[in-house]
Amino acid sequence: MNPTGELPLKGIRVVDSASLFAGPVIATMLGDYGADVIKVEHPEGDNLRKLGWEKDGVSLWWAVIGRNKRSVTLKLSDPDGAEAMKKLLATADIYVENFRTGTLERWGLGWDVLKEINPNLVMVRTTGFGQTGPYATRPGFGTLAESMSGYAHINGFPDGPPTLPPFALGDGVAAMTGAFAAMMALWWRDRGGTGQVIDLSIYEPLFWILGPQASVYDQLGIVQNRTGNRAPFTSPRNAYLSKDGVWLGMSASAQSIAERVMKLVGRADLAEQPWFSDHAGRLEHQDELDEPIAAWIAERDADEVLLAFEEVHAAIAPVLSIKEIFEDPQFQARETITTVEHPVLGPLKMQNVIPRLTMTPGEIRWCGPDLGSSNRDVLGGELGYSDAELADLAARGVIAQAP
C-alpha cells in the first residue's frame, strides 16, 4: 500500500545505455521508485535479451532487469545515433553507461561534451576496473571482480579450489553502490551543486564488503584463506545436517547466544571453559564446539531443531532452494516475491522492490519491454524526430524497427 500515492523519484529521468548487469540494475532500482528510465540499446538489442533462461522466446532475465524501463534503440557509433543521444541526454538527470573506457569519447559522447550539453547531468560510469589505473581499458565482467577482489580466494573449503559465485554477485553489489552514489550526487546537485561523474568499478564495492582484510593484513600480516562454512572471526558458525536431510545455517556470534547454544545441545560444560569467553578462544576450539552441535542436530528433524533454537533465542535457519523459498511463510508474508503481468507469459513471479519505504514504496509497473518499443514516443514525441526521419534512421540501421 502506498499512503501518498506517489513514487519518490517521479520526475527524475534516467538514461541507461549499459548492458548485462551492473549498470542496468542501477537503472532498474531507480525505475522501481518511479524514475523515468529510458533504456538505450543497440538496434540488435541488449545481450541480456538472449542470455540465460527463456520461455516462449521471452528472456526471463530481461523481464526482471528491463522492468520499469522504456526501450529506445540507437547505434551510438553512428554520428546520427550519437547526435540523437546528445538530445536525449540534454533531458536527463542521470546517465548510466558501462562501455569500455575511452569508447564514448571516441564516439563524441565523453564527459567533456556531455557536461556542456547538460551541466546538471550525473553520469555513472560502470566498468570492471574504473576509469583510471593500468587496467582501466581492460574488458571487465563481474567474474573478474569476484576473482581479483579477494572474494574467490576466501570462498570455498580449505581443501578445495577458489570458488566463484553462480550468479552476478560483483555486478549486484556494484549496482546497489551505484544507485546509492547516484542519489548522493543528485542530492548535492539539487542543493546548489552541479552534475558530476561517478567512477564506479565493479571490483571495489565487492572488495569493500569483504570485511577488514586490508587492515588485518596491514597490522597482523594475516592472509585470510578459505574456511568453508566456518567464519575466521567467530565460532561456533557452520552448516549442519538434520536427521531429515535439511541443511541448517547457524551463527552464534554473540557471547550470550554461544552459551545458550552449548547449553541447548547438552554441553554447558564447554561454555564454562576459560577459553570460551571470547571469540579467539572459541576459534581455537572450533572442532570441539562443532562436534556436539552437529551430533545434536543430526538426531533431530529440522522443524524440531528450529523450534528448539527459537525457544532459547538462538539464530539458525534452513538452507532454502528457490522451490522452498516460494513455499516459505516469511517470503509470502512480506511478498518478497511478487507477481507482475507479462504480455506474453501472463502472470510472472519475480523478486519485489527493495528496500521498503513506508510512505513512498516503489512498484513494478511493467516487465522488460520489447526492443525499440518506445522509439516513436521518445525519439518522435519527445525529441521531435519526424516519421520520415525515423524511417530513414531505421533503414540505415541507426535504430531498430519498433514492433
Coordinates of C-alpha atoms in Angstrom, one line a residue:
M1 CA 0.0 0.0 0.0
N2 CA 1.2 3.5 -0.9
P3 CA -0.1 6.0 1.6
T4 CA 0.9 9.0 -0.5
G5 CA 0.1 7.6 -3.9
E6 CA 3.4 8.9 -5.2
L7 CA 6.7 7.4 -6.2
P8 CA 9.7 9.2 -4.7
L9 CA 11.7 9.5 -8.0
K10 CA 8.9 10.7 -10.1
G11 CA 10.2 13.4 -12.4
I12 CA 13.8 12.0 -12.5
R13 CA 14.9 10.9 -15.9
V14 CA 17.5 8.1 -16.2
V15 CA 19.1 7.1 -19.5
D16 CA 20.6 3.6 -19.4
S17 CA 22.9 2.5 -22.2
A18 CA 24.7 -0.1 -20.1
S19 CA 24.5 -3.8 -20.9
L20 CA 24.1 -7.0 -18.9
F21 CA 24.1 -6.5 -15.2
A22 CA 25.8 -3.9 -13.0
G23 CA 24.8 -0.7 -14.9
P24 CA 21.4 -1.9 -15.9
V25 CA 20.5 -2.9 -12.4
I26 CA 21.3 0.6 -11.1
A27 CA 18.7 1.9 -13.5
T28 CA 16.3 -0.9 -12.6
M29 CA 16.5 0.1 -8.9
L30 CA 15.8 3.8 -9.7
G31 CA 13.0 2.8 -12.0
D32 CA 11.4 0.8 -9.3
Y33 CA 11.0 4.0 -7.3
G34 CA 9.4 6.0 -10.2
A35 CA 12.3 7.3 -12.3
D36 CA 11.5 7.5 -16.0
V37 CA 14.2 5.1 -17.2
I38 CA 14.9 5.1 -20.9
K39 CA 16.9 2.0 -22.0
V40 CA 19.1 2.9 -25.0
E41 CA 20.0 -0.3 -26.8
H42 CA 21.9 -1.1 -29.9
P43 CA 19.5 -1.9 -32.7
E44 CA 20.3 -5.6 -32.3
G45 CA 19.3 -5.4 -28.6
D46 CA 20.9 -5.8 -25.3
N47 CA 22.9 -9.1 -24.8
L48 CA 20.7 -9.8 -21.8
R49 CA 17.7 -10.4 -24.1
K50 CA 19.4 -13.6 -25.3
L51 CA 21.3 -14.7 -22.1
G52 CA 20.2 -17.5 -19.9
W53 CA 16.7 -18.9 -19.4
E54 CA 13.8 -18.3 -21.9
K55 CA 10.2 -19.3 -22.2
D56 CA 8.2 -18.8 -25.4
G57 CA 11.0 -16.7 -26.8
V58 CA 11.0 -14.4 -23.7
S59 CA 14.2 -13.8 -21.7
L60 CA 13.3 -14.2 -18.0
W61 CA 16.4 -12.2 -17.1
W62 CA 15.3 -9.4 -19.3
A63 CA 11.8 -9.4 -17.9
V64 CA 13.2 -8.6 -14.5
I65 CA 16.1 -6.3 -15.2
G66 CA 14.3 -4.5 -18.0
R67 CA 11.3 -3.8 -15.8
N68 CA 10.0 -0.2 -15.5
K69 CA 12.1 0.9 -18.5
R70 CA 11.2 2.2 -21.9
S71 CA 13.2 0.8 -24.8
V72 CA 14.8 3.1 -27.4
T73 CA 17.3 1.8 -30.0
L74 CA 20.3 3.9 -31.1
K75 CA 23.6 2.9 -32.8
L76 CA 25.8 5.2 -30.8
S77 CA 28.9 4.6 -33.0
D78 CA 27.0 6.2 -35.9
P79 CA 27.1 10.0 -35.9
D80 CA 23.4 10.3 -36.2
G81 CA 22.9 7.9 -33.4
A82 CA 25.3 9.9 -31.2
E83 CA 23.5 13.1 -32.1
A84 CA 20.2 11.7 -31.0
M85 CA 21.8 10.5 -27.8
K86 CA 23.0 14.0 -27.1
K87 CA 19.5 15.3 -27.5
L88 CA 18.2 12.7 -25.1
L89 CA 20.9 13.3 -22.5
A90 CA 20.1 17.0 -22.6
T91 CA 16.8 16.0 -20.9
A92 CA 18.3 13.5 -18.4
D93 CA 19.2 13.7 -14.7
I94 CA 21.2 10.5 -14.7
Y95 CA 23.1 8.7 -17.4
V96 CA 24.3 5.1 -16.7
E97 CA 26.8 3.5 -19.1
N98 CA 29.3 0.7 -19.0
F99 CA 31.3 1.0 -22.2
R100 CA 35.0 0.2 -22.1
T101 CA 37.0 3.3 -21.0
G102 CA 37.5 5.6 -23.9
T103 CA 34.7 4.3 -26.1
L104 CA 32.2 7.1 -25.5
E105 CA 35.0 9.6 -26.0
R106 CA 35.7 8.0 -29.4
W107 CA 32.0 8.5 -30.4
G108 CA 32.0 12.1 -29.3
L109 CA 30.0 11.4 -26.1
G110 CA 32.6 11.9 -23.4
W111 CA 32.0 13.8 -20.3
D112 CA 33.7 16.9 -21.7
V113 CA 31.0 17.0 -24.4
L114 CA 28.0 16.0 -22.2
K115 CA 28.6 18.5 -19.4
E116 CA 28.5 21.3 -21.9
I117 CA 25.1 19.9 -23.2
N118 CA 23.7 19.3 -19.7
P119 CA 25.7 20.7 -16.7
N120 CA 23.3 19.1 -14.3
L121 CA 23.8 15.6 -15.6
V122 CA 25.0 12.9 -13.2
M123 CA 27.0 10.3 -15.2
V124 CA 27.5 6.9 -13.7
R125 CA 30.4 5.2 -15.5
T126 CA 30.4 1.5 -14.6
T127 CA 33.5 -0.6 -15.6
G128 CA 35.3 -3.6 -14.3
F129 CA 38.3 -1.6 -13.1
G130 CA 37.4 2.1 -13.1
Q131 CA 38.4 5.0 -15.4
T132 CA 42.0 5.1 -14.2
G133 CA 44.9 2.8 -13.5
P134 CA 46.8 0.3 -15.6
Y135 CA 43.7 -2.0 -16.0
A136 CA 41.3 0.8 -17.0
T137 CA 40.9 -0.2 -20.6
R138 CA 40.6 -3.9 -20.0
P139 CA 37.2 -5.5 -20.5
G140 CA 35.7 -6.1 -17.1
F141 CA 33.0 -8.5 -16.0
G142 CA 31.8 -9.4 -12.5
T143 CA 33.7 -12.7 -12.7
L144 CA 36.9 -10.8 -12.9
A145 CA 35.9 -8.6 -9.9
E146 CA 35.0 -11.7 -7.9
S147 CA 38.4 -13.2 -8.7
M148 CA 40.5 -10.1 -8.1
S149 CA 38.7 -8.6 -5.2
G150 CA 39.7 -11.4 -2.9
Y151 CA 36.2 -12.9 -2.8
A152 CA 37.0 -16.2 -4.6
H153 CA 40.2 -16.7 -2.6
I154 CA 38.2 -16.9 0.7
N155 CA 35.2 -18.6 -0.8
G156 CA 35.1 -22.4 -0.6
F157 CA 36.5 -25.1 1.6
P158 CA 40.2 -25.3 2.7
D159 CA 40.9 -28.4 0.6
G160 CA 39.1 -27.1 -2.5
P161 CA 39.7 -24.5 -5.2
P162 CA 38.8 -20.9 -5.0
T163 CA 35.0 -20.7 -5.7
L164 CA 33.2 -18.2 -7.9
P165 CA 29.6 -17.5 -7.2
P166 CA 27.0 -19.0 -9.7
F167 CA 25.3 -15.6 -10.0
A168 CA 26.3 -12.0 -10.7
L169 CA 27.5 -11.1 -7.2
G170 CA 30.0 -8.5 -8.1
D171 CA 27.6 -6.8 -10.5
G172 CA 24.8 -6.8 -7.9
V173 CA 27.0 -5.3 -5.2
A174 CA 28.3 -2.6 -7.7
A175 CA 24.7 -1.9 -8.8
M176 CA 23.5 -1.1 -5.3
T177 CA 26.5 1.0 -4.7
G178 CA 25.9 2.9 -7.9
A179 CA 22.3 3.6 -7.2
F180 CA 23.3 5.0 -3.8
A181 CA 26.0 7.1 -5.4
A182 CA 23.6 8.5 -8.0
M183 CA 21.2 9.6 -5.3
M184 CA 24.1 11.2 -3.3
A185 CA 25.1 13.1 -6.5
L186 CA 21.5 14.2 -7.1
W187 CA 21.2 15.4 -3.5
W188 CA 24.3 17.5 -3.8
R189 CA 23.3 18.9 -7.2
D190 CA 19.9 19.9 -6.0
R191 CA 21.4 21.7 -3.0
G192 CA 23.2 24.1 -5.3
G193 CA 25.9 21.9 -6.8
T194 CA 26.3 20.7 -10.4
G195 CA 26.3 17.4 -12.3
Q196 CA 29.3 15.1 -11.9
V197 CA 30.9 11.8 -12.9
I198 CA 30.6 8.7 -10.7
D199 CA 33.6 6.5 -11.5
L200 CA 32.2 3.0 -10.4
S201 CA 34.4 0.0 -10.7
I202 CA 32.9 -3.5 -10.1
Y203 CA 35.8 -4.8 -8.1
E204 CA 36.0 -2.1 -5.5
P205 CA 32.5 -2.4 -3.9
L206 CA 32.9 -6.1 -3.6
F207 CA 36.4 -5.7 -2.1
W208 CA 34.9 -3.2 0.4
I209 CA 32.2 -5.6 1.8
L210 CA 34.7 -8.5 2.4
G211 CA 35.5 -7.1 5.9
P212 CA 38.7 -5.7 7.4
Q213 CA 41.1 -7.9 5.4
A214 CA 43.3 -4.9 4.4
S215 CA 43.7 -3.7 7.9
V216 CA 44.2 -7.3 9.2
Y217 CA 46.9 -7.9 6.7
D218 CA 48.5 -4.5 7.3
Q219 CA 48.6 -4.8 11.0
L220 CA 48.9 -8.5 11.7
G221 CA 50.2 -9.9 8.4
I222 CA 47.4 -12.4 8.3
V223 CA 46.1 -13.6 4.9
Q224 CA 42.5 -14.8 5.2
N225 CA 42.1 -18.2 3.4
R226 CA 39.1 -20.5 2.7
T227 CA 37.3 -21.8 5.8
G228 CA 34.2 -23.4 4.2
N229 CA 31.1 -22.6 6.2
R230 CA 33.1 -21.6 9.2
A231 CA 34.0 -17.9 9.8
P232 CA 37.5 -16.8 10.6
F233 CA 36.3 -14.3 13.3
T234 CA 33.8 -16.2 15.4
S235 CA 32.7 -19.7 16.5
P236 CA 30.5 -21.7 16.5
R237 CA 29.3 -21.0 13.0
N238 CA 28.6 -23.6 10.3
A239 CA 26.1 -25.5 8.3
Y240 CA 24.7 -28.6 10.0
L241 CA 22.6 -31.5 8.6
S242 CA 19.4 -32.5 10.3
K243 CA 18.0 -36.0 10.7
D244 CA 15.6 -35.5 7.8
G245 CA 18.3 -34.2 5.4
V246 CA 17.9 -30.4 5.8
W247 CA 20.9 -28.3 6.0
L248 CA 20.7 -25.5 8.6
G249 CA 23.0 -22.5 8.8
M250 CA 23.8 -21.3 12.3
S251 CA 25.8 -18.5 13.8
A252 CA 26.5 -17.8 17.5
S253 CA 28.5 -14.6 17.1
A254 CA 27.2 -13.1 20.4
Q255 CA 28.7 -14.5 23.6
S256 CA 25.3 -15.0 25.2
I257 CA 24.0 -16.8 22.2
A258 CA 27.0 -19.1 22.1
E259 CA 26.4 -20.0 25.7
R260 CA 22.7 -20.8 25.1
V261 CA 23.5 -23.0 22.1
M262 CA 26.0 -25.1 24.0
K263 CA 23.5 -25.5 26.9
L264 CA 20.8 -26.5 24.4
V265 CA 22.9 -29.2 22.9
G266 CA 23.8 -30.6 26.3
R267 CA 27.4 -29.2 26.6
A268 CA 27.1 -26.4 29.1
D269 CA 30.4 -27.6 30.4
L270 CA 32.1 -26.3 27.3
A271 CA 30.7 -22.8 27.9
E272 CA 32.3 -22.8 31.3
Q273 CA 35.8 -23.3 29.9
P274 CA 38.0 -20.2 30.3
W275 CA 38.7 -20.2 26.5
F276 CA 35.0 -20.0 25.7
S277 CA 34.7 -16.4 27.0
D278 CA 35.9 -14.7 23.8
H279 CA 36.0 -15.2 20.0
A280 CA 39.7 -16.0 19.9
G281 CA 39.3 -18.8 22.4
R282 CA 36.3 -20.3 20.6
L283 CA 38.1 -20.2 17.3
E284 CA 40.9 -22.2 18.7
H285 CA 38.4 -24.9 19.7
Q286 CA 36.1 -25.0 16.7
D287 CA 36.2 -28.7 16.3
E288 CA 35.4 -29.2 19.9
L289 CA 32.3 -27.0 19.6
D290 CA 31.1 -28.2 16.2
E291 CA 31.1 -31.9 17.0
P292 CA 28.3 -31.8 19.8
I293 CA 26.2 -29.2 17.8
A294 CA 26.4 -31.4 14.6
A295 CA 25.6 -34.5 16.6
W296 CA 22.6 -33.0 18.4
I297 CA 21.1 -31.6 15.1
A298 CA 21.7 -34.9 13.3
E299 CA 19.5 -36.7 15.8
R300 CA 16.5 -34.4 15.2
D301 CA 14.3 -33.3 12.3
A302 CA 14.7 -29.7 11.1
D303 CA 11.4 -28.5 12.4
E304 CA 12.3 -29.7 15.9
V305 CA 15.8 -28.0 15.7
L306 CA 14.3 -24.7 14.5
L307 CA 11.7 -24.7 17.3
A308 CA 14.3 -25.5 20.0
F309 CA 16.6 -22.8 18.8
E310 CA 13.8 -20.3 18.7
E311 CA 12.8 -21.1 22.2
V312 CA 16.3 -20.3 23.5
H313 CA 16.6 -17.2 21.2
A314 CA 19.5 -18.6 19.2
A315 CA 20.0 -18.0 15.5
I316 CA 19.5 -20.8 12.9
A317 CA 17.8 -21.0 9.6
P318 CA 17.3 -23.7 6.9
V319 CA 19.3 -23.5 3.6
L320 CA 16.5 -22.9 1.1
S321 CA 16.2 -23.7 -2.6
I322 CA 14.1 -21.4 -4.7
K323 CA 11.3 -24.0 -4.6
E324 CA 11.4 -23.8 -0.8
I325 CA 11.6 -20.0 -0.9
F326 CA 8.3 -20.0 -2.9
E327 CA 6.7 -22.0 0.0
D328 CA 8.3 -20.2 2.9
P329 CA 5.8 -18.2 5.1
Q330 CA 8.2 -15.3 5.7
F331 CA 8.8 -14.7 2.0
Q332 CA 5.0 -15.0 1.5
A333 CA 4.0 -12.6 4.3
R334 CA 6.4 -9.9 3.1
E335 CA 5.7 -10.5 -0.6
T336 CA 9.4 -10.8 -1.2
I337 CA 8.3 -12.4 -4.5
T338 CA 5.6 -10.6 -6.3
T339 CA 3.5 -11.2 -9.4
V340 CA 3.7 -9.0 -12.5
E341 CA 1.6 -9.3 -15.6
H342 CA 3.7 -10.1 -18.7
P343 CA 2.2 -9.5 -22.2
V344 CA 3.3 -13.0 -23.4
L345 CA 3.8 -15.1 -20.3
G346 CA 0.8 -13.8 -18.3
P347 CA 1.4 -13.7 -14.5
L348 CA 5.1 -13.7 -13.9
K349 CA 6.7 -14.0 -10.5
M350 CA 9.9 -12.1 -9.7
Q351 CA 11.7 -10.5 -6.8
N352 CA 9.9 -7.5 -5.4
V353 CA 11.2 -3.9 -4.9
I354 CA 13.9 -3.3 -2.3
P355 CA 14.3 -1.6 0.1
R356 CA 10.9 -0.9 1.7
L357 CA 9.8 2.7 2.2
T358 CA 6.7 3.2 4.4
M359 CA 5.4 6.4 2.8
T360 CA 6.6 6.1 -0.8
P361 CA 7.2 2.4 -1.6
G362 CA 8.3 1.5 -5.1
E363 CA 6.4 -0.6 -7.5
I364 CA 6.8 -2.7 -10.6
R365 CA 4.7 -1.1 -13.4
W366 CA 5.7 -3.4 -16.3
C367 CA 8.2 -6.1 -17.3
G368 CA 11.1 -5.7 -19.6
P369 CA 9.8 -4.1 -22.8
D370 CA 10.1 -5.1 -26.4
L371 CA 13.1 -3.9 -28.3
G372 CA 12.6 -0.3 -29.5
S373 CA 9.0 -0.2 -28.3
S374 CA 9.4 3.5 -27.2
N375 CA 11.3 4.7 -30.3
R376 CA 8.3 6.6 -31.6
D377 CA 7.3 8.0 -28.2
V378 CA 10.8 9.2 -27.1
L379 CA 12.6 10.0 -30.4
G380 CA 9.5 11.2 -32.1
G381 CA 7.1 12.5 -29.5
E382 CA 9.7 13.9 -27.1
L383 CA 12.8 14.7 -29.2
G384 CA 10.9 15.9 -32.3
Y385 CA 12.1 13.4 -35.0
S386 CA 9.5 13.1 -37.8
D387 CA 8.1 9.9 -39.1
A388 CA 10.3 10.3 -42.2
E389 CA 13.4 10.8 -40.1
L390 CA 12.7 7.8 -38.0
A391 CA 12.1 5.7 -41.1
D392 CA 15.4 6.9 -42.6
L393 CA 17.3 6.0 -39.3
A394 CA 15.7 2.6 -39.3
A395 CA 16.6 2.0 -42.9
R396 CA 20.2 2.8 -42.2
G397 CA 20.4 0.6 -39.1
V398 CA 20.8 3.5 -36.7
I399 CA 17.6 2.5 -34.9
A400 CA 15.6 -0.7 -34.9
Q401 CA 12.2 -1.0 -36.4
A402 CA 9.8 -0.9 -33.5
P403 CA 7.4 -3.8 -33.1

